[in-house]
Coordinates of C-alpha atoms and ligand atoms in Angstrom, one line a residue:
M33 CA -59.0 140.0 -25.8
P34 CA -59.2 138.3 -22.5
P35 CA -58.7 134.5 -22.9
Y36 CA -60.6 131.4 -23.1
Y37 CA -59.3 127.9 -22.6
I38 CA -61.7 125.1 -23.0
T39 CA -61.2 121.2 -22.9
T40 CA -62.3 117.8 -23.5
P41 CA -61.4 115.1 -22.0
I42 CA -58.8 113.0 -23.3
Y43 CA -59.9 110.3 -24.2
Y44 CA -58.6 106.4 -23.8
V45 CA -56.9 105.2 -26.1
N46 CA -57.7 101.7 -26.0
D47 CA -61.1 102.5 -27.8
Q48 CA -61.3 103.6 -31.3
P49 CA -63.3 106.8 -31.5
H50 CA -67.1 106.8 -31.5
I51 CA -69.9 109.6 -31.2
G52 CA -69.1 109.8 -27.6
H53 CA -65.7 111.5 -28.3
I54 CA -66.5 113.2 -31.0
Y55 CA -69.7 114.7 -29.5
T56 CA -67.4 116.7 -26.7
T57 CA -64.5 117.7 -28.9
T58 CA -67.5 119.0 -31.6
V59 CA -69.1 120.5 -28.4
A60 CA -66.2 122.4 -27.2
D61 CA -64.8 122.8 -31.0
I62 CA -68.1 125.0 -31.6
I63 CA -67.6 127.2 -28.3
A64 CA -63.9 127.7 -29.1
R65 CA -64.9 128.5 -32.4
Y66 CA -67.8 131.3 -31.3
H67 CA -65.2 132.7 -28.7
R68 CA -62.3 133.0 -31.3
M69 CA -64.8 134.5 -33.6
T70 CA -65.8 136.9 -30.8
G71 CA -61.8 138.3 -30.7
D72 CA -61.4 135.9 -26.8
D73 CA -57.6 135.0 -27.3
T74 CA -59.2 131.4 -27.3
F75 CA -57.6 128.1 -26.8
F76 CA -58.9 124.4 -27.3
L77 CA -57.2 121.8 -26.1
T78 CA -58.0 117.9 -26.4
G79 CA -55.8 114.5 -26.9
T80 CA -55.5 111.0 -25.5
D81 CA -55.5 109.5 -21.9
E82 CA -52.3 106.4 -22.6
H83 CA -51.3 105.5 -19.6
A84 CA -53.7 102.7 -18.3
A85 CA -52.8 99.1 -17.2
K86 CA -54.9 97.5 -20.0
V87 CA -52.8 99.7 -22.6
V88 CA -49.8 97.2 -22.1
D89 CA -52.3 94.4 -22.2
A90 CA -53.8 95.5 -25.5
A91 CA -50.3 96.3 -27.0
A92 CA -49.4 92.2 -25.8
E93 CA -51.7 90.7 -27.3
R94 CA -50.7 91.8 -30.5
G95 CA -46.9 91.3 -29.8
L96 CA -46.3 95.0 -30.1
T97 CA -44.8 97.3 -26.7
A98 CA -47.2 99.9 -25.5
Q99 CA -45.6 102.9 -27.0
E100 CA -46.1 101.6 -29.8
W101 CA -49.9 100.6 -29.4
A102 CA -51.1 103.7 -28.4
D103 CA -49.1 105.4 -31.5
E104 CA -51.6 104.1 -33.3
N105 CA -54.6 104.9 -31.7
A106 CA -53.5 108.2 -30.6
A107 CA -53.1 108.6 -34.9
A108 CA -56.3 107.2 -35.0
F109 CA -57.9 110.4 -32.6
E110 CA -55.7 112.9 -34.3
T111 CA -56.7 111.5 -37.5
T112 CA -60.2 111.6 -36.6
F113 CA -60.4 114.9 -35.7
A114 CA -58.9 116.7 -38.1
K115 CA -60.8 114.9 -40.7
L116 CA -64.0 116.3 -38.5
D117 CA -62.4 119.9 -39.5
M118 CA -61.7 120.7 -35.1
S119 CA -60.1 123.2 -35.0
H120 CA -58.0 122.5 -31.5
D121 CA -55.1 124.2 -30.8
D122 CA -53.0 121.7 -29.7
F123 CA -53.7 117.3 -28.7
I124 CA -51.9 116.2 -25.7
R125 CA -50.7 112.7 -25.2
T126 CA -50.3 111.7 -21.9
S127 CA -46.9 109.6 -23.0
Q128 CA -45.1 112.7 -23.8
D129 CA -42.1 114.1 -22.3
R130 CA -43.5 117.3 -22.1
H131 CA -46.4 115.6 -19.9
K132 CA -44.8 113.2 -17.8
R133 CA -41.7 116.0 -16.4
K134 CA -44.3 118.2 -15.0
V135 CA -46.7 115.4 -13.7
E136 CA -43.6 114.2 -11.4
Q137 CA -42.7 118.2 -10.8
Y138 CA -46.4 118.3 -9.1
V139 CA -46.7 115.5 -7.3
R140 CA -43.0 116.1 -6.2
M141 CA -44.0 119.2 -4.9
L142 CA -47.7 118.1 -3.1
I143 CA -45.5 115.6 -1.3
D144 CA -43.3 117.9 -0.5
S145 CA -46.3 120.3 1.3
G146 CA -47.8 117.4 2.9
D147 CA -51.5 116.9 0.5
V148 CA -49.8 113.6 -0.4
Y149 CA -49.0 111.0 1.6
L150 CA -48.4 107.4 1.4
G151 CA -50.7 105.5 3.9
E152 CA -52.5 102.1 3.4
Y153 CA -55.4 101.4 1.2
E154 CA -57.6 98.2 1.9
G155 CA -61.4 99.5 -0.3
W156 CA -63.4 98.1 -3.2
Y157 CA -61.0 97.3 -6.2
D158 CA -63.4 98.2 -10.0
A159 CA -60.4 96.0 -12.3
G160 CA -62.3 97.0 -15.1
E161 CA -61.9 101.2 -14.7
E162 CA -58.8 100.5 -11.8
E163 CA -60.4 102.7 -9.8
Y164 CA -61.7 102.3 -5.9
V165 CA -65.2 102.6 -4.7
P166 CA -66.4 103.9 -2.1
E167 CA -68.2 101.5 0.6
K168 CA -71.2 103.3 0.4
R169 CA -71.5 103.0 -3.5
A170 CA -69.7 99.7 -3.5
A171 CA -72.5 98.8 -0.8
E172 CA -75.1 100.5 -3.4
H173 CA -74.2 98.5 -5.5
E174 CA -74.3 95.3 -4.0
Y175 CA -70.7 95.3 -4.2
K176 CA -70.5 95.3 -8.6
S177 CA -68.6 97.3 -10.5
P178 CA -71.5 100.8 -10.9
I179 CA -70.2 101.1 -14.8
S180 CA -69.6 97.5 -16.3
G181 CA -71.5 95.4 -13.4
R182 CA -68.8 92.9 -12.7
A183 CA -67.6 91.7 -9.1
L184 CA -65.6 94.4 -6.9
V185 CA -62.5 93.2 -5.4
R186 CA -61.2 93.5 -1.9
R187 CA -58.0 94.7 -2.3
S188 CA -55.1 96.5 0.3
E189 CA -52.4 98.0 -1.0
K190 CA -49.9 100.6 0.3
N191 CA -50.6 103.7 -1.4
Y192 CA -49.8 107.1 -1.8
F193 CA -53.3 109.6 -0.8
F194 CA -54.4 113.0 -1.5
R195 CA -54.9 114.7 1.2
L196 CA -58.3 115.5 -0.2
S197 CA -60.6 115.8 3.2
A198 CA -58.7 118.5 4.2
Y199 CA -59.9 120.3 1.0
R200 CA -63.9 119.1 1.9
N201 CA -65.1 122.4 3.4
E202 CA -63.3 124.7 0.7
L203 CA -64.6 122.9 -1.9
L204 CA -69.1 122.8 -0.2
T205 CA -68.1 126.1 0.6
L206 CA -67.4 127.2 -3.2
L207 CA -70.2 125.2 -4.8
E208 CA -72.7 126.0 -2.2
Q209 CA -72.4 129.5 -2.0
G210 CA -71.4 130.4 -5.7
G211 CA -68.9 133.7 -5.7
E212 CA -65.3 134.2 -5.4
V213 CA -63.6 132.3 -2.4
D214 CA -59.7 133.3 -1.9
G215 CA -60.0 134.7 -5.5
C216 CA -61.2 131.5 -7.2
T217 CA -64.4 132.0 -8.9
F218 CA -65.9 127.8 -9.5
K219 CA -69.0 126.4 -11.0
V220 CA -70.6 122.5 -11.8
E221 CA -73.0 122.9 -14.3
P222 CA -75.6 121.7 -15.0
Q223 CA -77.8 122.0 -11.8
A224 CA -78.5 118.9 -11.1
R225 CA -75.1 118.1 -11.3
R226 CA -74.1 120.2 -9.3
N227 CA -76.2 119.3 -6.3
E228 CA -75.1 115.0 -7.1
I229 CA -71.3 116.2 -6.4
I230 CA -72.0 118.5 -3.5
A231 CA -73.7 115.6 -1.4
R232 CA -70.7 113.0 -3.1
I233 CA -67.9 115.7 -1.7
K234 CA -69.3 115.6 2.0
E235 CA -68.7 112.2 2.0
A236 CA -65.2 112.3 0.4
E237 CA -62.0 110.8 2.5
D238 CA -59.0 110.9 1.1
V239 CA -58.2 109.2 -2.3
P240 CA -54.8 107.0 -3.3
I241 CA -54.0 108.3 -6.2
S242 CA -50.8 105.8 -6.6
R243 CA -51.2 101.6 -7.3
K244 CA -47.7 99.7 -5.9
G245 CA -45.6 97.8 -8.7
R246 CA -42.7 99.5 -11.0
T247 CA -43.7 99.6 -14.4
D248 CA -42.3 101.2 -17.6
W249 CA -45.7 102.4 -18.5
G250 CA -46.8 105.6 -16.5
I251 CA -45.4 107.8 -14.6
A252 CA -43.2 107.0 -11.3
V253 CA -44.1 108.3 -8.0
P254 CA -40.8 110.7 -7.6
G255 CA -38.6 109.5 -5.1
D256 CA -40.3 105.9 -5.1
P257 CA -39.8 104.3 -8.2
D258 CA -42.0 101.0 -6.6
H259 CA -45.1 102.5 -7.1
T260 CA -46.5 104.2 -10.4
I261 CA -48.8 107.7 -10.8
Y262 CA -52.6 106.4 -10.8
V263 CA -53.9 106.4 -14.6
W264 CA -56.3 109.2 -13.2
I265 CA -54.2 111.4 -11.5
D266 CA -51.6 111.1 -14.5
A267 CA -54.7 112.6 -17.0
L268 CA -56.7 115.1 -14.6
F269 CA -53.1 116.8 -14.9
N270 CA -53.1 117.4 -19.2
Y271 CA -55.5 120.1 -18.4
L272 CA -52.7 121.9 -16.6
T273 CA -49.3 120.3 -18.2
T274 CA -50.0 121.8 -21.6
V275 CA -50.7 125.2 -20.9
D276 CA -47.9 125.4 -17.6
T277 CA -45.5 127.3 -20.2
D278 CA -44.1 130.8 -20.2
E279 CA -46.8 131.3 -23.4
R280 CA -49.9 129.6 -22.8
R281 CA -50.2 130.2 -18.5
H282 CA -52.5 133.5 -19.3
Y283 CA -54.7 130.9 -20.4
W284 CA -55.0 129.0 -17.0
Q285 CA -55.5 132.2 -15.0
G286 CA -58.5 132.6 -17.1
G287 CA -60.4 129.4 -15.7
A288 CA -60.1 126.8 -17.8
V289 CA -63.8 125.1 -19.6
H290 CA -63.4 121.7 -18.5
L291 CA -66.2 120.1 -21.2
I292 CA -66.7 116.2 -19.5
A293 CA -70.1 113.9 -19.1
K294 CA -71.4 112.4 -16.3
D295 CA -69.2 109.1 -16.0
I296 CA -66.5 111.1 -14.9
L297 CA -68.0 114.1 -12.7
W298 CA -66.3 112.8 -9.4
F299 CA -63.0 113.0 -10.9
H300 CA -63.3 116.4 -12.2
A301 CA -65.8 118.6 -9.7
A302 CA -63.8 116.8 -6.6
I303 CA -60.2 115.0 -6.9
W304 CA -59.6 117.6 -9.3
P305 CA -60.7 121.1 -8.1
A306 CA -59.2 119.9 -4.6
V307 CA -55.7 119.1 -5.9
L308 CA -55.7 122.3 -7.6
L309 CA -56.6 124.0 -4.0
A310 CA -53.4 122.3 -2.9
L311 CA -51.4 123.3 -5.9
R312 CA -51.7 127.2 -5.0
K313 CA -50.3 127.0 -1.6
C314 CA -47.2 125.4 -3.2
A315 CA -44.1 127.7 -4.0
G316 CA -44.5 129.6 -7.2
Y317 CA -47.7 128.1 -8.2
E318 CA -49.8 130.7 -6.2
W319 CA -51.3 131.6 -10.1
V320 CA -53.1 128.4 -9.8
N321 CA -56.9 128.5 -10.1
L322 CA -59.9 126.9 -10.4
P323 CA -61.9 126.5 -13.5
R324 CA -64.6 128.3 -14.3
V325 CA -66.4 125.7 -15.2
V326 CA -66.7 121.8 -15.2
Y327 CA -69.7 120.7 -17.7
A328 CA -70.9 117.8 -17.1
H329 CA -73.3 116.9 -20.2
S330 CA -74.6 113.4 -20.5
F331 CA -75.4 110.3 -22.4
W332 CA -76.2 109.7 -26.5
I333 CA -77.7 106.4 -26.7
S334 CA -78.3 104.3 -30.3
E335 CA -81.3 103.9 -31.3
G336 CA -82.9 103.7 -28.5
Q337 CA -80.5 101.5 -26.6
K338 CA -77.5 102.3 -25.1
M339 CA -74.2 101.6 -26.9
S340 CA -72.5 98.9 -25.8
K341 CA -69.7 96.4 -26.3
S342 CA -71.7 93.4 -26.0
L343 CA -74.8 95.1 -28.5
G344 CA -72.1 95.8 -31.3
N345 CA -73.8 98.8 -31.9
F346 CA -72.3 101.9 -31.7
I347 CA -72.1 104.7 -33.4
D348 CA -68.6 103.9 -35.0
L349 CA -66.1 105.0 -37.9
E350 CA -68.3 104.0 -40.0
K351 CA -71.5 104.7 -39.5
I352 CA -69.7 108.2 -38.8
D353 CA -68.4 108.1 -42.3
H354 CA -72.1 107.5 -43.6
Y355 CA -73.8 110.2 -41.9
V356 CA -70.4 113.0 -43.3
E357 CA -70.2 111.6 -47.1
T358 CA -74.5 111.2 -47.0
F359 CA -75.4 114.3 -45.3
G360 CA -71.9 116.5 -45.0
L361 CA -70.0 117.4 -42.1
D362 CA -72.1 120.7 -41.3
A363 CA -75.2 117.6 -40.7
L364 CA -73.2 116.0 -38.7
R365 CA -72.1 118.9 -36.3
Y366 CA -75.7 120.3 -35.8
F367 CA -77.9 116.7 -35.4
L368 CA -75.4 116.6 -32.3
A369 CA -75.5 120.1 -31.6
V370 CA -79.0 120.3 -32.2
R371 CA -80.2 116.8 -30.2
G372 CA -77.3 116.0 -27.7
P373 CA -77.1 115.9 -24.1
M374 CA -76.5 119.4 -23.0
G375 CA -79.1 118.5 -20.3
T376 CA -79.1 115.6 -17.7
T377 CA -81.3 113.8 -19.6
D378 CA -79.9 111.2 -22.6
S379 CA -79.9 111.4 -26.2
D380 CA -81.0 108.9 -29.0
F381 CA -79.1 109.4 -32.3
S382 CA -81.4 107.5 -34.3
E383 CA -81.0 107.7 -38.1
H384 CA -84.9 108.5 -38.0
A385 CA -84.1 112.4 -36.1
F386 CA -81.2 112.6 -38.0
I387 CA -82.9 113.1 -41.6
E388 CA -85.6 114.4 -39.6
T389 CA -83.8 117.4 -38.3
Y390 CA -81.2 117.5 -41.2
N391 CA -84.4 118.4 -44.1
S392 CA -86.3 120.4 -41.7
D393 CA -83.3 122.8 -40.4
L394 CA -81.0 122.7 -43.0
A395 CA -83.0 121.6 -46.5
N396 CA -86.2 123.2 -45.9
T397 CA -85.1 126.0 -43.8
F398 CA -81.8 127.9 -44.0
G399 CA -81.1 126.2 -47.5
N400 CA -83.8 126.9 -49.0
C401 CA -84.5 130.7 -48.0
V402 CA -81.3 131.1 -49.2
S403 CA -82.1 129.5 -52.6
R404 CA -85.6 131.6 -52.4
V405 CA -84.2 134.8 -51.8
T406 CA -80.7 134.6 -54.3
K407 CA -83.0 133.6 -56.8
M408 CA -85.3 136.1 -56.7
I409 CA -82.3 138.3 -57.0
G410 CA -81.8 137.0 -60.1
K411 CA -84.7 137.5 -61.0
Y412 CA -85.4 141.1 -60.6
F413 CA -82.2 142.8 -60.2
D414 CA -80.1 140.9 -62.3
G415 CA -78.2 139.2 -59.1
V416 CA -77.0 142.5 -57.8
L417 CA -78.6 143.3 -54.9
P418 CA -80.8 146.0 -54.4
R419 CA -80.6 149.0 -52.5
A420 CA -82.9 149.6 -49.7
V421 CA -84.5 153.1 -49.6
D422 CA -86.9 155.1 -46.9
L423 CA -90.7 153.0 -47.1
P424 CA -94.1 153.9 -46.0
W425 CA -94.9 151.4 -42.8
P426 CA -96.7 148.2 -44.4
V427 CA -93.5 147.3 -46.4
V428 CA -90.6 147.5 -43.0
K429 CA -92.8 146.2 -40.6
Y430 CA -94.7 142.6 -40.8
K431 CA -94.4 140.7 -37.6
T432 CA -97.3 141.9 -34.6
Y433 CA -96.5 141.7 -31.1
E434 CA -98.0 141.6 -28.0
I435 CA -95.1 142.9 -25.8
D436 CA -94.4 146.4 -24.7
V437 CA -91.5 148.2 -27.1
P438 CA -89.5 151.1 -25.4
D439 CA -90.0 154.6 -26.5
E440 CA -86.5 154.8 -28.7
I441 CA -87.7 152.4 -30.6
I442 CA -90.6 153.8 -31.3
A443 CA -89.3 156.9 -32.2
S444 CA -85.9 155.5 -34.7
G445 CA -88.9 153.8 -37.1
Q446 CA -88.6 150.4 -36.3
A447 CA -91.6 149.7 -34.3
E448 CA -95.5 151.8 -34.2
H449 CA -98.4 151.3 -32.2
T450 CA -101.2 149.4 -34.2
S451 CA -104.8 150.4 -34.1
E452 CA -105.3 147.2 -32.0
G453 CA -102.8 148.7 -29.4
V454 CA -100.3 146.3 -29.9
M455 CA -96.3 147.1 -31.3
E456 CA -95.5 145.7 -34.5
L457 CA -91.4 145.5 -35.6
N458 CA -89.5 145.0 -38.4
L459 CA -87.0 142.5 -40.0
Q460 CA -84.1 144.9 -38.3
R461 CA -85.4 144.8 -34.8
L462 CA -86.4 141.2 -34.9
T463 CA -82.9 140.1 -36.1
S464 CA -80.3 142.3 -33.2
D465 CA -82.9 140.3 -30.7
L466 CA -82.7 137.0 -31.6
R467 CA -78.5 138.0 -32.2
E468 CA -78.6 138.9 -28.5
T469 CA -80.6 135.9 -27.6
S470 CA -78.6 133.5 -29.5
S471 CA -74.9 134.4 -28.4
E472 CA -75.9 135.1 -25.0
R473 CA -77.2 131.9 -24.7
L474 CA -74.2 130.4 -26.3
L475 CA -72.4 132.3 -23.8
H476 CA -73.5 130.1 -21.8
L477 CA -73.4 127.1 -23.1
Q478 CA -76.6 126.1 -24.5
L479 CA -75.8 125.4 -28.1
S480 CA -79.5 124.2 -28.9
D481 CA -81.0 127.3 -27.9
A482 CA -78.2 129.0 -29.3
Q483 CA -78.4 127.6 -32.9
E484 CA -82.4 127.3 -32.8
S485 CA -82.1 131.8 -32.3
A486 CA -80.7 131.7 -35.5
M487 CA -82.5 129.8 -37.0
S488 CA -85.3 131.7 -35.9
I489 CA -84.0 134.6 -38.0
V490 CA -84.0 132.4 -41.0
R491 CA -87.8 131.4 -40.4
E492 CA -88.4 135.6 -40.3
V493 CA -86.9 135.9 -43.2
D494 CA -89.4 133.3 -44.8
G495 CA -92.1 135.0 -42.8
Y496 CA -91.0 138.1 -44.0
I497 CA -91.7 137.1 -47.6
D498 CA -94.6 135.3 -47.2
K499 CA -96.4 138.8 -45.5
T500 CA -94.9 141.0 -47.9
Q501 CA -94.6 139.2 -51.1
P502 CA -92.1 140.5 -53.3
F503 CA -92.9 137.7 -55.9
K504 CA -96.6 139.8 -56.5
L505 CA -95.5 143.3 -55.7
V506 CA -92.3 143.0 -59.0
K507 CA -95.5 142.6 -61.0
D508 CA -95.7 146.1 -61.1
E509 CA -92.4 147.8 -61.5
T510 CA -93.3 151.1 -59.7
K511 CA -93.3 149.1 -56.8
L512 CA -89.5 148.1 -57.9
P513 CA -88.1 150.0 -55.3
E514 CA -89.9 148.3 -52.4
V515 CA -89.0 144.9 -53.4
G516 CA -85.1 145.9 -54.1
T517 CA -85.2 147.0 -49.6
I518 CA -87.1 143.7 -48.9
L519 CA -85.4 141.3 -50.3
Y520 CA -82.1 144.1 -48.6
N521 CA -83.7 143.5 -45.3
C522 CA -84.1 140.0 -46.5
I523 CA -80.4 138.9 -47.2
E524 CA -78.5 141.3 -44.8
A525 CA -81.0 139.3 -42.1
L526 CA -79.3 136.3 -43.9
R527 CA -75.8 137.3 -43.4
I528 CA -76.4 138.0 -39.8
A529 CA -77.7 134.8 -39.2
S530 CA -74.8 132.7 -40.8
V531 CA -72.4 134.9 -38.5
L532 CA -74.7 133.3 -35.5
L533 CA -74.6 129.6 -37.5
W534 CA -71.0 129.3 -38.2
P535 CA -69.3 128.1 -36.0
F536 CA -72.2 125.1 -35.6
I537 CA -72.5 125.0 -39.9
P538 CA -69.3 126.7 -40.9
N539 CA -68.7 124.8 -44.7
A540 CA -71.8 125.4 -45.8
C541 CA -71.7 129.6 -43.9
E542 CA -68.9 129.8 -46.2
A543 CA -69.9 128.6 -49.2
F544 CA -73.2 131.7 -48.4
W545 CA -70.5 133.7 -47.7
Q546 CA -68.8 133.2 -50.8
R547 CA -71.6 133.6 -53.2
M548 CA -72.1 136.8 -51.4
G549 CA -68.8 138.3 -52.2
L550 CA -67.5 138.9 -48.3
D551 CA -64.1 137.5 -47.2
Y552 CA -65.1 136.7 -43.7
A553 CA -63.0 133.5 -43.8
A554 CA -60.0 135.0 -44.8
Q555 CA -60.0 137.9 -42.1
M556 CA -61.2 135.2 -39.3
R557 CA -57.8 133.5 -40.4
A558 CA -56.1 136.5 -40.5
N559 CA -57.0 138.1 -37.1
D560 CA -54.2 138.4 -35.2
E561 CA -54.8 140.7 -33.4
H562 CA -58.2 139.2 -31.8
D563 CA -60.9 142.3 -33.1
N564 CA -64.5 141.2 -32.2
K565 CA -65.2 139.8 -35.8
F566 CA -68.7 138.7 -34.1
S567 CA -69.9 142.2 -33.2
E568 CA -68.6 143.4 -36.5
W569 CA -70.6 141.0 -38.3
T570 CA -73.8 141.1 -36.6
R571 CA -74.5 144.8 -37.0
W572 CA -77.0 145.9 -39.8
G573 CA -77.0 147.6 -41.9
Q574 CA -73.6 146.3 -43.9
F575 CA -73.7 144.6 -47.1
K576 CA -73.3 147.2 -49.7
P577 CA -75.9 147.5 -52.4
G578 CA -74.2 147.2 -55.8
T579 CA -72.6 143.7 -54.5
P580 CA -72.7 140.6 -56.9
I581 CA -74.8 137.7 -55.5
E582 CA -74.3 134.3 -57.0
K583 CA -77.1 132.0 -56.4
G584 CA -75.7 128.7 -56.6
A585 CA -76.5 125.5 -56.0
S586 CA -78.3 124.1 -52.7
L587 CA -76.1 124.4 -50.3
F588 CA -78.5 121.4 -48.2
P589 CA -80.0 119.5 -50.8
R590 CA -83.5 118.3 -49.5
Y591 CA -83.0 114.1 -48.7
Q592 CA -85.3 111.4 -49.5
P593 CA -84.5 108.1 -48.7
P594 CA -84.2 105.6 -50.9
K595 CA -87.0 103.9 -51.5
T596 CA -86.6 100.2 -50.5
Ligands
LIG40 N1 -59.6 108.5 -20.6 C1 -60.6 109.3 -19.6 C2 -60.8 110.6 -19.0 C3 -59.6 111.2 -18.2 S1 -59.8 113.4 -19.1 C4 -58.1 113.7 -17.6 C5 -62.3 108.8 -20.3 N2 -61.9 109.1 -20.9 S2 -63.1 107.8 -21.9 O1 -61.9 107.7 -23.8 O2 -63.7 106.9 -22.0 O3 -63.7 108.7 -23.0 C6 -65.3 109.4 -21.6 C7 -65.6 111.1 -22.4 O4 -65.9 110.5 -23.6 C8 -66.9 111.0 -21.9 O5 -66.8 112.3 -20.7 C9 -67.5 112.1 -22.8 O6 -67.0 112.8 -22.7 C10 -67.2 110.8 -24.3 N3 -67.9 110.4 -23.7 C11 -68.1 108.7 -24.1 N4 -68.9 108.5 -24.5 C12 -70.2 109.3 -24.7 C13 -71.8 108.5 -25.2 N5 -72.1 107.4 -24.8 N6 -71.9 110.2 -25.2 C14 -71.5 111.7 -24.9 N7 -70.1 111.4 -24.6 C15 -69.6 110.1 -24.7 O7 -62.9 108.7 -19.2

């Protein structure tokens, strides 16, 4: 049971949760669920980033203390994630003592080792983002904020600096050559983001990690309370502070998977790994490893336009509630996973695309196929799962592929040569191939491809029914064993598809399992030993003939938009 540690960014507590936050957290949730099912000792972390100066101002405007305001808004994130059934193992808040104490300790260690030093900094400051913009980038953006477009201000101050330049070469070697350097592997994905960060690291200078000024909100530089640790450094440390305990440290050593969007690539793919390399050199922290992957996805836009406060077009909680109430939570998760911006292009969140995906995949494919098969079992076998028997080829085979099939598959009877010299495969073989592809893709965070392979099993079941036509065969009583075999094959393929689809649409899959008399949900909850349930459940032939099969209401009723 190897450890698997996956994180989301910790979200600014000044904002209300919106589709962007929910997206990254859903993706992490899907991946965490998959890993738990495969038996990995999984830890999934999300939380809130609270020490921004903006929090103090926003709180003051409302006559609250910063802590009160942060409590209120962090609760909004926690409630939202609970409502959306996120399976995170912890929710870290940077205003918590457990976090603050560790950050102080890390910064002290870095001051002692010389990687953090006091210096003078002059540069272009982006007040909205609370960060300095390097000269070249500032010039490229005509000295306006690359994020908000507001004018940058020239500022100089005494700051504590992190010696990023000392780690430039090591980082470049890791990123350009891959593989292991000094026990650390480290990847930035997708490829285009890796190239982007390599170019930026080449010009990396030391970075300020504190701002001058005493504050009650934030963490003071140890030994120098006139400086406050810059909110970005404070926030990045959350990934480590949460698991830097005797019970959890092993999660870090397995190499974290940091899921982020492209907006915060620099901090995660350059500064953070360099800070970790620096920490590794400190006594007692030699175990600190680099993340195994920093994965930066792209952005959701809304109905064709960038989401912005001024346009008021955020897919906010109210809209999200509407989608969940109308289509169900699984439909939202599914849409995010299938149409989401995991690659390097942005995705459009549009009602039209949502309905189209829902109807074509969930209602017409998964929901419909489950109804179709269970209905036939109900009608022809009184709702009791029939037995599969050895049958001649015309019933078992159904699909023609012009590919090379290995000899052992032909020998096992799962495929044969046809008169045209091509091969024919049966449903069992197709299902097991698609299962392999799907899980391989999920391991590489290719969500929509993984789901596509899983959903292909369902499409194959539909194709198999169309080809073998059990509804016609059943008219001849002597053909009943063949009909039983066909339906057994269908339900078995659907069972395997449901295991693959569970991380995406857990509620529908659990409802399906319940109707099939399968106690997978309970087994998963009780899996303290971290058994690989996934490989156990995706093996063909587990359904017991004689099992009562309940038909039940449609898992995903087709959606008809109201007529206007
Ligand atoms: N607090 C920092 C992160 C610190 S992590 C050590 C921050 N917070 S944020 O609230 O602005 O969240 C940014 C993250 O939210 C993005 O990296 C992404 O994960 C998610 N998204 C915010 N808007 C998004 C979209 N429009 N589309 C997709 N995801 C987006 O930055």
